[in-house]
Short mmCIF file of C-alpha atoms in Angstrom, two decimals:
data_model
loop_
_atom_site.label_atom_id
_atom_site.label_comp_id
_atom_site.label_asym_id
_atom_site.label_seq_id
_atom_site.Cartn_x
_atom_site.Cartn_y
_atom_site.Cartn_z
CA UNK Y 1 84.77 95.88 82.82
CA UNK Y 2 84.85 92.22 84.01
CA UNK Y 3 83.12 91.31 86.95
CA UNK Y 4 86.47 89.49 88.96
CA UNK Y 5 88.33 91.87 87.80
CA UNK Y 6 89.75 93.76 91.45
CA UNK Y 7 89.20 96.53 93.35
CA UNK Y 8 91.12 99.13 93.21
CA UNK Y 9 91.96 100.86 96.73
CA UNK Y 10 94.76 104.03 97.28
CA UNK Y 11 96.16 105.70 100.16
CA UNK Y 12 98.79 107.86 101.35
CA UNK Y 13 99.91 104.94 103.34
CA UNK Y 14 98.43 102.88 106.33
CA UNK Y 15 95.01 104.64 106.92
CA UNK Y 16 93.67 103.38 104.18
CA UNK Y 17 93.46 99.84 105.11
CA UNK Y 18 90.88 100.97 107.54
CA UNK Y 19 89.15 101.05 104.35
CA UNK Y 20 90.47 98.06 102.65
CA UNK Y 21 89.42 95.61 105.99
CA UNK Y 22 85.43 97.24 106.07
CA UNK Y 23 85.31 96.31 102.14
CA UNK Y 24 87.28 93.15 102.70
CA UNK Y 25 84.45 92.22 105.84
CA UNK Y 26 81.14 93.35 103.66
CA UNK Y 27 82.32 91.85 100.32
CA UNK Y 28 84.52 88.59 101.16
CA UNK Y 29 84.35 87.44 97.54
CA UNK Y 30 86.24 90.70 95.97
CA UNK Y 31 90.02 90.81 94.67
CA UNK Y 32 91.51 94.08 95.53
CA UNK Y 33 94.92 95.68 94.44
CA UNK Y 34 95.83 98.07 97.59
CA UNK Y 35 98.67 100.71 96.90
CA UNK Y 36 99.95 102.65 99.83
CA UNK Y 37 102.17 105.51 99.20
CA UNK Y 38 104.23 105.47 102.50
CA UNK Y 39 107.42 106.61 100.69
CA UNK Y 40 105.35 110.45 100.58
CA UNK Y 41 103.08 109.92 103.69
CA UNK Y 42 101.36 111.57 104.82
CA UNK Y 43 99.45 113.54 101.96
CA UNK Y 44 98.00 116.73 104.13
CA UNK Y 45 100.49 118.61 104.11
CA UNK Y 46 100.92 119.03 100.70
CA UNK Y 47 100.33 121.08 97.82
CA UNK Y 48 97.04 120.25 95.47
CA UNK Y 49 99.29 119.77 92.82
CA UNK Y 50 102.01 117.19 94.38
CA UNK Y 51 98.90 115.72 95.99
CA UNK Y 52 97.26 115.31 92.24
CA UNK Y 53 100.21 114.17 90.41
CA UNK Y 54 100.71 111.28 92.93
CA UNK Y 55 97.10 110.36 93.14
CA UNK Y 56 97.44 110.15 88.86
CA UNK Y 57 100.51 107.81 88.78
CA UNK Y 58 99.03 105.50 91.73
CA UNK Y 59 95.63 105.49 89.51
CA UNK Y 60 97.51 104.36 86.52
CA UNK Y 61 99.02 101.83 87.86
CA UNK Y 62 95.87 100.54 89.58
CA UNK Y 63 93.70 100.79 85.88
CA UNK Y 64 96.97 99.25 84.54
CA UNK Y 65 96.20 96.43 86.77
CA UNK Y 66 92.73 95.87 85.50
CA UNK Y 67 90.77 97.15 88.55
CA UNK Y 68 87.07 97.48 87.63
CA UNK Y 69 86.92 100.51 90.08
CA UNK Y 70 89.10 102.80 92.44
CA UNK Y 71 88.75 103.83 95.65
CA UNK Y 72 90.43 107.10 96.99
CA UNK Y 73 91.06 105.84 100.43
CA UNK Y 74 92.68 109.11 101.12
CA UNK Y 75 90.98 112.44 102.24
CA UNK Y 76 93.25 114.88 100.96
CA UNK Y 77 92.96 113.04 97.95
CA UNK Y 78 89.75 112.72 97.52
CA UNK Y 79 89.96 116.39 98.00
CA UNK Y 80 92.26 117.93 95.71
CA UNK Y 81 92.33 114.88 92.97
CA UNK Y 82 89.03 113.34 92.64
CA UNK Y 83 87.65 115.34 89.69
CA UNK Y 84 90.94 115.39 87.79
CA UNK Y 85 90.63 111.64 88.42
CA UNK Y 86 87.02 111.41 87.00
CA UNK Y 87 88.21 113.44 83.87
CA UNK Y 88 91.30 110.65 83.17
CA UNK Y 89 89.38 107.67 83.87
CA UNK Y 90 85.67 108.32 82.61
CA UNK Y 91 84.86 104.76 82.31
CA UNK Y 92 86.46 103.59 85.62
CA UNK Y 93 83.87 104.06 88.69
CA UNK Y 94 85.60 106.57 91.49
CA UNK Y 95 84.46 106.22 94.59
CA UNK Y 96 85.87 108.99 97.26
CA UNK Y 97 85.81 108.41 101.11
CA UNK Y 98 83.50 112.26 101.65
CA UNK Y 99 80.34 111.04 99.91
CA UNK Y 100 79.32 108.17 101.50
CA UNK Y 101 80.37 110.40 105.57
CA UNK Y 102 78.39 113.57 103.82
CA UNK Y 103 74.82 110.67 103.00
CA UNK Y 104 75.27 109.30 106.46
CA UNK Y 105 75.75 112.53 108.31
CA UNK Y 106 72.35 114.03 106.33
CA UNK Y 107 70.72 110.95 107.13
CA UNK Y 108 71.21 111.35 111.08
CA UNK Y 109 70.11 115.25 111.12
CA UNK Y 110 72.84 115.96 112.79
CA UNK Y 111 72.86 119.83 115.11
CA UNK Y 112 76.96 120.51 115.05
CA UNK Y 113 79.29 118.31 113.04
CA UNK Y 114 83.23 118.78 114.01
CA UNK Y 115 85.44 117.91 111.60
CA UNK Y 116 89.08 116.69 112.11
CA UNK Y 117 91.18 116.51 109.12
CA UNK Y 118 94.36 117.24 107.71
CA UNK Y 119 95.42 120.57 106.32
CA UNK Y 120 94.79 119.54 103.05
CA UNK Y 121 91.06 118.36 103.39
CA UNK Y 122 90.23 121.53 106.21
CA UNK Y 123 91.77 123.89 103.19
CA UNK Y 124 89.46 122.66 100.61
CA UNK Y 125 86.17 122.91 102.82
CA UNK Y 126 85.09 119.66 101.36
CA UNK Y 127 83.23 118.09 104.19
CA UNK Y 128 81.56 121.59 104.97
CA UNK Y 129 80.42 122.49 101.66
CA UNK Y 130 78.94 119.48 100.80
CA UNK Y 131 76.72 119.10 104.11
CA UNK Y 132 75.68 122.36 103.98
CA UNK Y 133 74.50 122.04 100.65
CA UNK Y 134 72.29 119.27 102.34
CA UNK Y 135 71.50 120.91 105.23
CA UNK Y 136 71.52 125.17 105.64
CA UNK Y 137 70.91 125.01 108.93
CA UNK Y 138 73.95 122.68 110.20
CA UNK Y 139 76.76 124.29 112.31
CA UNK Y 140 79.94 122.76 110.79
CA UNK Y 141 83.54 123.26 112.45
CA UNK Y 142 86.67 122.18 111.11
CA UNK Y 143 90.17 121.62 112.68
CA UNK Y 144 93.57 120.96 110.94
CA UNK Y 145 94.70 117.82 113.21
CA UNK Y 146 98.38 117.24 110.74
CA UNK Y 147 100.27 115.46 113.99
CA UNK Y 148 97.43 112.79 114.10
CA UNK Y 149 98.73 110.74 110.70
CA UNK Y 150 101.88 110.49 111.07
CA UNK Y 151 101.91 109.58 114.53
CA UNK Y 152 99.56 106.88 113.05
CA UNK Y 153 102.36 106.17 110.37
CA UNK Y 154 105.04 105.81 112.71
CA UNK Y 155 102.86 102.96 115.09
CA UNK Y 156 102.16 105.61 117.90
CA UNK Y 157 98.50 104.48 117.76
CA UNK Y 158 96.71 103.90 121.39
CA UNK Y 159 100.14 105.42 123.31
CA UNK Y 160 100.51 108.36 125.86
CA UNK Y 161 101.86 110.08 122.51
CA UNK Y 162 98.68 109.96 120.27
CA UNK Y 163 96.33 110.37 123.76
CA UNK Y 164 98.25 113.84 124.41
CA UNK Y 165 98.48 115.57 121.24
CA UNK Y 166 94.31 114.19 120.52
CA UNK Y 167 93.39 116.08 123.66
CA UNK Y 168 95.65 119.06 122.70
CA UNK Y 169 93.25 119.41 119.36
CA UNK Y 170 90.18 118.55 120.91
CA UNK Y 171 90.46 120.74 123.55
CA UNK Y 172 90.00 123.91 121.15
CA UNK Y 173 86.40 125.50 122.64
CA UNK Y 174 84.94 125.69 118.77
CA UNK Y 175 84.61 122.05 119.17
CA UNK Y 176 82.69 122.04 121.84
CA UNK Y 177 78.38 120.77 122.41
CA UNK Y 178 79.19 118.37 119.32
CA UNK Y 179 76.57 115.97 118.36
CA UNK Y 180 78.90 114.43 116.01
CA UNK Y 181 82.29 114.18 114.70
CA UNK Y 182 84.02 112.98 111.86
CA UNK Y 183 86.95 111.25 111.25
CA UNK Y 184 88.00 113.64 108.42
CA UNK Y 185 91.55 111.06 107.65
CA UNK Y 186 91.37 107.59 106.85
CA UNK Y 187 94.66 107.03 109.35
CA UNK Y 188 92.03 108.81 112.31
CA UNK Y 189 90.19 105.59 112.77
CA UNK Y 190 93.06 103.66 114.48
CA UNK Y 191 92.19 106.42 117.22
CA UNK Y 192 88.86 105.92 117.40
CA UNK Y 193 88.79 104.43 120.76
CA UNK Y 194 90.80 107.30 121.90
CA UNK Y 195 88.77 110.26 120.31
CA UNK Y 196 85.40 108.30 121.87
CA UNK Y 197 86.88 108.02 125.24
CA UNK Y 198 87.86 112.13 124.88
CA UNK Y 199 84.81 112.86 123.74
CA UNK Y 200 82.23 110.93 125.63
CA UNK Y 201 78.98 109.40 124.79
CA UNK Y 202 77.15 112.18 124.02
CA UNK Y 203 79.26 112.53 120.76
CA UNK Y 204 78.71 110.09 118.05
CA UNK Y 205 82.22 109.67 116.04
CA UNK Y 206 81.76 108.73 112.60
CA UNK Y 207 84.08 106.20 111.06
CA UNK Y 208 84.16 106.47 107.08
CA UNK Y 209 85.58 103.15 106.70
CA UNK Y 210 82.30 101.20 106.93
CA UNK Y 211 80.33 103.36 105.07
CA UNK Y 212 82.68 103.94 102.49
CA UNK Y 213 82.22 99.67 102.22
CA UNK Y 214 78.59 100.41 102.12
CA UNK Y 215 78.63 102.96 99.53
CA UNK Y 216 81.36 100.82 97.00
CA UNK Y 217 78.47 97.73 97.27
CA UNK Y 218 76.11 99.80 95.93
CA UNK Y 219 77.92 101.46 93.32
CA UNK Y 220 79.40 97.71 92.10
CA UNK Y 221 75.36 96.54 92.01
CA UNK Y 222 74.64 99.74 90.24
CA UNK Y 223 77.23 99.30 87.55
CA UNK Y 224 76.61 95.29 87.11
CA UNK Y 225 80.02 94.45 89.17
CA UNK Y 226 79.64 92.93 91.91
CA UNK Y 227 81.55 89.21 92.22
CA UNK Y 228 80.19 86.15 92.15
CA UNK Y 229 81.57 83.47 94.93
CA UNK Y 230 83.10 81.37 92.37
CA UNK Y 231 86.69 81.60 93.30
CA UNK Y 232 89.10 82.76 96.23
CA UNK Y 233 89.41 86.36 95.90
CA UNK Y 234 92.83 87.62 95.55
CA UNK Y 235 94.14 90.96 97.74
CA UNK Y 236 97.64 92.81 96.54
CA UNK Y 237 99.26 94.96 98.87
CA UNK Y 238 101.83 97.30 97.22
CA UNK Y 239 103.73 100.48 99.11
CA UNK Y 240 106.06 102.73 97.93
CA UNK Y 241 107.84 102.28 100.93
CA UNK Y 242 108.07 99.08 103.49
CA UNK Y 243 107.50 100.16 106.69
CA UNK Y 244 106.86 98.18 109.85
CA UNK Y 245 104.08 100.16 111.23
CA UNK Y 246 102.54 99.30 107.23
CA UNK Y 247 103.25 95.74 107.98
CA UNK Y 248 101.84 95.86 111.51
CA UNK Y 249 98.96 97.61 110.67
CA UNK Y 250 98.06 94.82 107.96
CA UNK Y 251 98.30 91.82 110.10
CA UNK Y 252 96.02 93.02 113.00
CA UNK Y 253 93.06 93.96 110.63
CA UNK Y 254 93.61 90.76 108.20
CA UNK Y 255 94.70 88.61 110.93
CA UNK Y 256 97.68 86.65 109.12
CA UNK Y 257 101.16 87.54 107.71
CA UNK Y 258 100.57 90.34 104.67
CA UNK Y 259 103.06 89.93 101.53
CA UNK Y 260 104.10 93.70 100.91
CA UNK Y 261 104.85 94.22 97.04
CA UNK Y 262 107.24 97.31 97.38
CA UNK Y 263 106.80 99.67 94.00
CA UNK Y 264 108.03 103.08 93.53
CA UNK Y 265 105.08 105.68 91.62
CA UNK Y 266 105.18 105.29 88.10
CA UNK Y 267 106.61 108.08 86.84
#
């Protein structure tokens, strides 16, 4: 696998460029190839098996493209796909966006994580069975948040809209005394501000975006990858559907004008 060779980064549609801008700010120099599947947004809703066979024809086409590694900027999908993935693409690196939340979360010894996800991700107990497996002890509470995404999807970010139907969810008594709370959908970022100002400042809110960035630097050092500065890096933007909110979305995290390359899945 060649060293310039890009990045690899999937979503179910906007919320993974929350992703795409951390790795894009901690490693300037790298080509990626992003694919957003808006056309079937959002992802939690659905079964393991649509969820799988969409995550497989997205990851073709992105080890088609050369991409040195992938990145399953999707919760649900790094939920119900991720070891299907591993077993099709043994020699491609697969980084998920849970592992690098589950380190950080064990690293702060946190006393009651909430967790707000999608169906998909809450069904498969992924977040709570791998921090318990770190940590017996922590309280863990999940809640199924499915309005959040697509209200992301269709640009209601930061509006009376998103800011009534958070505090409808939040208000649910199990997640109450948090000490911290993650951000269990790559799309949940965008209302970060929102969730913090619900929440207050004795809640951390953790945003996997970053540390996802932090955890694909060390896996490209581990595996010999990482890019040297010698030439403009390249970034690829391809959805399945153009949207505007897709388009909006793009140019206030990369600042300029982003080319949308609209592909349907492979079949």
């Amino acid at each position: 696998m060649a060293k310039n060779n890009p990045i690899g980064i999937f979503d179910s549609g906007v919320g993974g460029l929350t992703v795409a801008s951390a790795i894009h700010q901690l490693l300037p120099f790298e080509s990626f190839i992003y694919f957003g599947d808006t056309r079937h947004a959002p992802y939690g809703d659905k079964s393991k098996s649509t969820i799988l066979d969409y995550s497989r024809r997205i990851s073709r086409f992105l080890v088609e493209g050369d991409c040195k590694c992938i990145v399953i900027a999707c919760n649900s999908a790094s939920a119900m796909a991720y070891k299907e993935l591993k077993l099709d693409w043994p020699d491609v690196p697969i980084l998920t966006v849970v592992e690098p939340v589950v380190a950080e979360v064990a690293r702060l010894k946190a006393r009651k994580v909430g967790v707000v996800a999608t169906r998909a991700t809450v069904r498969s107990q992924v977040y709570s069975k791998q921090l318990q497996k770190l940590d017996t002890d922590l309280r863990v509470v999940q809640k199924a948040t499915p309005l959040l995404a697509p209200l992301v999807e269709e640009g209601f970010a930061g509006t009376e809209v998103s800011t009534g139907v958070l505090a409808h969810y939040l208000a649910d008594p199990a997640l109450k005394e948090l000490s911290h709370l993650i951000l269990g959908c790559t799309h949940y970022p965008l209302l970060q501000k929102e969730f913090e100002k619900y929440l207050g400042p004795e809640v951390q809110v953790i945003n996997s975006a970053e540390m996802v960035a932090r955890g694909l630097q060390v896996l490209l050092k581990e595996k010999g990858l990482l890019r040297e500065a010698s030439t403009e890096p390249k970034l690829q933007f391809f959805v399945s559907e153009k949207t505007k909110a897709f388009s909006k979305t793009a140019r206030l995290f990369f600042g300029k004008e982003i080319k949308l390359n609209e592909k349907l899945l492979p079949a």
